[in-house]
Amino acid sequence: MKIIMGNWKSQKNSEQSLDWFETFGKLYSPEEGKLVIVAPPFTSLEVISGKFSPLPTNLFLAAQDVSPFPLGAYTGAVAANMLTGLTDYCLVGHSERRQYFSETHQHVANKVDLLLEQQITPVVCIDESYAKDQINALEQNQLEKLIIAYEPLEAIGSGQPQAPEEISEVVASVGKLLPRNVPILYGGSVNDNNFASILNIEGVSGVLVGGASLDPEKFALICGKIS
Ligand code: PGA
């Protein structure tokens, strides 16, 4: 099973999100063994589910983040409980969250816990330098139920993915810190020209695509087929 995940980051309003799904829906043809996950902003999740429910086979929505707190007096926060029924997956600990929003390992662990309580699968992002600490901050029973996205910081948004040998080396060493069968995605400048070779790297279970996922045609190509 290969996982193709798109992360729109802080882009697209509701109308633009609906347009994206409209176009993507015409191009996307589900492939056996491929799981496609799209992470629009919070504000678009409900409108997308409202208009396109049920989503095509093997296509799922994800949130890009979640509150590290449960429901309660936490102004502005979106709790895991509120995502129930809207998303099946949620990104956690993206390097942009860790960098610009000062997220700590503890925040990430809390988010993972709260998501798992809601049966939402966390996609936990790690980078090269801190991978060990980032993984060790999570408990074994959490690790068994999540997806890992390995994203080397210098490759994100640079147009230059990490070299395949390096990806395969890091993925192998990260894999040793995880329970068996935890999927490891690679993210960082994946696009419609390089995705196939990255998906072929041993140990890589999928890709996390930022910039190239904003264009429904490019993303449909990465998802395998264009009809
Ligand atoms: P990029 O972003 O594909 O634009 O490099 C990847 C990510 O940050 O998830």
CSV table of C-alpha atoms and ligand atoms in Angstrom, one decimal:
chain,number,residue,atom,x,y,z
A,1,MET,CA,0.0,0.0,0.0
A,2,LYS,CA,1.4,3.4,-1.0
A,3,ILE,CA,0.1,6.6,0.7
A,4,ILE,CA,-0.1,9.9,-1.2
A,5,MET,CA,-0.8,12.8,1.1
A,6,GLY,CA,-1.3,16.4,0.0
A,7,ASN,CA,-0.7,19.3,2.5
A,8,TRP,CA,-2.1,22.6,1.3
A,9,LYS,CA,-0.7,24.5,4.3
A,10,SER,CA,-2.3,27.9,4.9
A,11,GLN,CA,-3.7,28.2,1.4
A,12,LYS,CA,-7.1,28.2,-0.4
A,13,ASN,CA,-10.4,29.5,0.9
A,14,SER,CA,-13.6,27.5,0.8
A,15,GLU,CA,-14.4,28.4,-2.8
A,16,GLN,CA,-10.9,27.6,-4.0
A,17,SER,CA,-11.0,24.3,-2.1
A,18,LEU,CA,-14.3,23.3,-3.7
A,19,ASP,CA,-12.8,24.2,-7.2
A,20,TRP,CA,-9.8,22.0,-6.4
A,21,PHE,CA,-12.0,19.0,-5.5
A,22,GLU,CA,-14.2,19.6,-8.5
A,23,THR,CA,-11.2,19.4,-10.9
A,24,PHE,CA,-9.4,16.7,-9.0
A,25,GLY,CA,-12.6,14.5,-8.9
A,26,LYS,CA,-12.6,14.5,-12.7
A,27,LEU,CA,-9.0,13.4,-13.0
A,28,TYR,CA,-8.6,11.1,-10.1
A,29,SER,CA,-9.1,7.4,-10.6
A,30,PRO,CA,-8.6,5.2,-7.6
A,31,GLU,CA,-5.9,2.7,-7.9
A,32,GLU,CA,-5.7,-0.5,-5.9
A,33,GLY,CA,-3.0,-0.3,-3.3
A,34,LYS,CA,-2.9,3.5,-3.2
A,35,LEU,CA,-4.4,5.6,-0.5
A,36,VAL,CA,-4.8,9.3,-1.1
A,37,ILE,CA,-5.2,11.8,1.7
A,38,VAL,CA,-5.7,15.5,1.3
A,39,ALA,CA,-5.2,18.0,4.1
A,40,PRO,CA,-7.0,21.3,3.4
A,41,PRO,CA,-7.3,24.1,5.9
A,42,PHE,CA,-9.8,23.6,8.8
A,43,THR,CA,-12.2,26.1,7.2
A,44,SER,CA,-12.6,24.0,4.1
A,45,LEU,CA,-13.1,20.6,5.7
A,46,GLU,CA,-16.8,20.9,6.4
A,47,VAL,CA,-17.6,22.5,3.0
A,48,ILE,CA,-15.7,19.8,1.2
A,49,SER,CA,-17.4,16.9,3.1
A,50,GLY,CA,-20.8,18.7,2.6
A,51,LYS,CA,-20.4,18.9,-1.2
A,52,PHE,CA,-18.4,15.8,-2.1
A,53,SER,CA,-19.7,13.2,0.4
A,54,PRO,CA,-19.1,10.3,0.0
A,55,LEU,CA,-15.6,11.0,-1.3
A,56,PRO,CA,-14.3,8.7,-4.1
A,57,THR,CA,-12.8,5.3,-3.1
A,58,ASN,CA,-9.5,5.5,-1.4
A,59,LEU,CA,-9.6,9.3,-1.0
A,60,PHE,CA,-9.7,10.7,2.5
A,61,LEU,CA,-9.5,14.1,4.2
A,62,ALA,CA,-7.0,15.1,6.9
A,63,ALA,CA,-6.7,18.1,9.2
A,64,GLN,CA,-3.3,19.9,9.2
A,65,ASP,CA,-3.2,20.3,13.0
A,66,VAL,CA,-5.2,19.8,16.1
A,67,SER,CA,-5.3,21.3,19.6
A,68,PRO,CA,-3.0,19.7,22.2
A,69,PHE,CA,-5.9,20.2,24.7
A,70,PRO,CA,-9.3,18.6,24.9
A,71,LEU,CA,-12.6,20.5,24.6
A,72,GLY,CA,-12.7,23.4,26.9
A,73,ALA,CA,-11.7,27.0,27.5
A,74,TYR,CA,-8.9,27.2,24.9
A,75,THR,CA,-9.8,30.1,22.7
A,76,GLY,CA,-9.1,29.6,19.0
A,77,ALA,CA,-8.2,25.9,19.4
A,78,VAL,CA,-9.8,23.1,17.3
A,79,ALA,CA,-10.1,20.0,19.5
A,80,ALA,CA,-9.7,16.5,18.2
A,81,ASN,CA,-13.3,15.8,19.3
A,82,MET,CA,-14.5,18.5,16.7
A,83,LEU,CA,-12.7,16.6,13.9
A,84,THR,CA,-14.6,13.4,14.5
A,85,GLY,CA,-16.7,12.7,11.4
A,86,LEU,CA,-14.9,15.2,9.4
A,87,THR,CA,-11.4,13.7,9.0
A,88,ASP,CA,-9.8,10.3,9.3
A,89,TYR,CA,-6.2,11.6,9.5
A,90,CYS,CA,-4.4,14.6,11.0
A,91,LEU,CA,-0.9,16.0,10.5
A,92,VAL,CA,0.9,16.5,13.7
A,93,GLY,CA,4.2,18.2,14.5
A,94,HIS,CA,4.9,19.5,11.0
A,95,SER,CA,8.2,21.4,11.1
A,96,GLU,CA,6.4,24.7,10.4
A,97,ARG,CA,4.3,24.1,13.5
A,98,ARG,CA,7.3,23.3,15.5
A,99,GLN,CA,9.2,26.3,14.2
A,100,TYR,CA,6.6,29.1,13.9
A,101,PHE,CA,4.2,28.0,16.6
A,102,SER,CA,6.8,26.7,19.1
A,103,GLU,CA,5.3,23.2,19.3
A,104,THR,CA,7.2,20.9,21.7
A,105,HIS,CA,7.5,17.1,21.8
A,106,GLN,CA,4.9,17.2,24.6
A,107,HIS,CA,2.4,19.1,22.5
A,108,VAL,CA,2.9,16.5,19.8
A,109,ALA,CA,2.4,13.6,22.2
A,110,ASN,CA,-0.8,15.2,23.6
A,111,LYS,CA,-2.2,15.7,20.1
A,112,VAL,CA,-1.4,12.1,19.2
A,113,ASP,CA,-3.2,10.9,22.3
A,114,LEU,CA,-6.3,13.0,21.7
A,115,LEU,CA,-6.5,12.0,18.1
A,116,LEU,CA,-6.2,8.3,18.8
A,117,GLU,CA,-9.1,8.7,21.4
A,118,GLN,CA,-11.2,9.9,18.4
A,119,GLN,CA,-10.0,7.1,16.1
A,120,ILE,CA,-8.3,9.7,13.9
A,121,THR,CA,-4.9,8.5,12.6
A,122,PRO,CA,-2.0,10.9,13.3
A,123,VAL,CA,0.5,11.5,10.6
A,124,VAL,CA,3.5,12.7,12.7
A,125,CYS,CA,6.2,14.7,11.0
A,126,ILE,CA,9.8,14.3,11.9
A,127,ASP,CA,13.0,15.7,10.6
A,128,GLU,CA,16.5,14.4,10.2
A,129,SER,CA,18.4,16.0,13.1
A,130,TYR,CA,15.8,15.4,15.8
A,131,ALA,CA,14.1,12.2,14.6
A,132,LYS,CA,15.3,10.2,17.5
A,133,ASP,CA,14.0,12.6,20.2
A,134,GLN,CA,10.8,13.2,18.3
A,135,ILE,CA,10.1,9.5,18.1
A,136,ASN,CA,11.2,8.8,21.7
A,137,ALA,CA,8.8,11.4,23.0
A,138,LEU,CA,6.0,9.1,21.9
A,139,GLU,CA,4.9,6.0,23.7
A,140,GLN,CA,5.0,2.5,22.2
A,141,ASN,CA,1.2,2.2,22.1
A,142,GLN,CA,1.0,5.5,20.2
A,143,LEU,CA,3.7,4.6,17.7
A,144,GLU,CA,1.9,1.4,16.7
A,145,LYS,CA,-1.1,3.4,15.5
A,146,LEU,CA,0.4,6.3,13.5
A,147,ILE,CA,2.0,7.2,10.2
A,148,ILE,CA,5.4,8.9,10.2
A,149,ALA,CA,6.3,11.5,7.6
A,150,TYR,CA,10.0,12.1,7.3
A,151,GLU,CA,10.7,15.6,6.1
A,152,PRO,CA,14.3,16.8,5.9
A,153,LEU,CA,14.1,20.6,6.7
A,154,GLU,CA,16.3,21.7,3.9
A,155,ALA,CA,14.2,19.9,1.3
A,156,ILE,CA,10.9,21.5,2.2
A,157,GLY,CA,9.8,24.1,-0.3
A,158,SER,CA,13.3,24.1,-1.9
A,159,GLY,CA,12.5,22.4,-5.2
A,160,GLN,CA,15.2,19.9,-4.4
A,161,PRO,CA,14.3,16.6,-2.7
A,162,GLN,CA,16.9,14.8,-0.6
A,163,ALA,CA,19.1,12.4,-2.5
A,164,PRO,CA,17.5,8.9,-2.8
A,165,GLU,CA,20.5,7.2,-1.0
A,166,GLU,CA,20.1,9.6,1.9
A,167,ILE,CA,16.3,9.1,2.1
A,168,SER,CA,16.8,5.4,2.2
A,169,GLU,CA,19.4,5.6,4.9
A,170,VAL,CA,17.4,7.8,7.2
A,171,VAL,CA,14.2,5.8,6.6
A,172,ALA,CA,16.0,2.6,7.5
A,173,SER,CA,17.4,4.1,10.7
A,174,VAL,CA,14.0,5.7,11.6
A,175,GLY,CA,12.4,2.3,10.9
A,176,LYS,CA,14.6,0.7,13.6
A,177,LEU,CA,13.0,3.1,16.2
A,178,LEU,CA,9.5,2.2,15.3
A,179,PRO,CA,7.3,-0.9,15.7
A,180,ARG,CA,7.1,-3.1,12.6
A,181,ASN,CA,4.8,-2.0,9.8
A,182,VAL,CA,4.6,1.7,10.7
A,183,PRO,CA,4.3,3.5,7.3
A,184,ILE,CA,7.1,6.1,6.7
A,185,LEU,CA,6.3,8.8,4.1
A,186,TYR,CA,8.9,11.1,2.6
A,187,GLY,CA,8.1,14.8,2.2
A,188,GLY,CA,10.2,17.7,0.8
A,189,SER,CA,9.8,19.0,-2.8
A,190,VAL,CA,8.0,15.9,-4.1
A,191,ASN,CA,6.4,16.8,-7.4
A,192,ASP,CA,4.8,15.2,-10.5
A,193,ASN,CA,8.3,14.7,-12.0
A,194,ASN,CA,10.1,13.0,-9.1
A,195,PHE,CA,7.3,11.2,-7.2
A,196,ALA,CA,7.7,7.8,-8.9
A,197,SER,CA,11.4,7.5,-8.1
A,198,ILE,CA,10.8,8.5,-4.5
A,199,LEU,CA,8.0,6.0,-4.1
A,200,ASN,CA,10.4,3.3,-5.3
A,201,ILE,CA,12.9,3.9,-2.6
A,202,GLU,CA,13.1,0.9,-0.3
A,203,GLY,CA,11.2,1.5,3.0
A,204,VAL,CA,9.3,4.5,1.7
A,205,SER,CA,5.6,3.9,2.0
A,206,GLY,CA,4.4,7.1,0.5
A,207,VAL,CA,4.9,10.8,-0.1
A,208,LEU,CA,3.8,14.0,1.7
A,209,VAL,CA,3.4,16.7,-1.0
A,210,GLY,CA,3.2,20.4,-0.2
A,211,GLY,CA,3.5,22.9,-3.0
A,212,ALA,CA,2.7,20.4,-5.8
A,213,SER,CA,-0.6,19.4,-4.1
A,214,LEU,CA,-2.1,22.8,-4.6
A,215,ASP,CA,-2.5,22.1,-8.3
A,216,PRO,CA,-5.2,19.4,-8.8
A,217,GLU,CA,-3.7,18.3,-12.1
A,218,LYS,CA,-0.2,17.8,-10.7
A,219,PHE,CA,-1.6,16.1,-7.7
A,220,ALA,CA,-3.7,13.7,-9.8
A,221,LEU,CA,-0.6,12.8,-11.7
A,222,ILE,CA,1.2,12.0,-8.4
A,223,CYS,CA,-1.8,9.9,-7.4
A,224,GLY,CA,-1.1,7.6,-10.3
A,225,LYS,CA,-3.5,8.2,-13.1
A,226,ILE,CA,-4.9,10.9,-15.2
A,227,SER,CA,-8.0,10.1,-17.3
B,1,PGA,P1,6.9,20.8,-0.2
B,1,PGA,O1,6.3,20.7,1.3
B,1,PGA,O2,6.4,19.7,-1.0
B,1,PGA,O3,6.3,22.1,-0.7
B,1,PGA,O4,8.3,20.8,-0.1
B,1,PGA,C1,6.2,19.5,1.9
B,1,PGA,C2,5.7,19.7,3.3
B,1,PGA,O5,6.1,20.6,4.0
B,1,PGA,O6,4.8,18.9,3.8
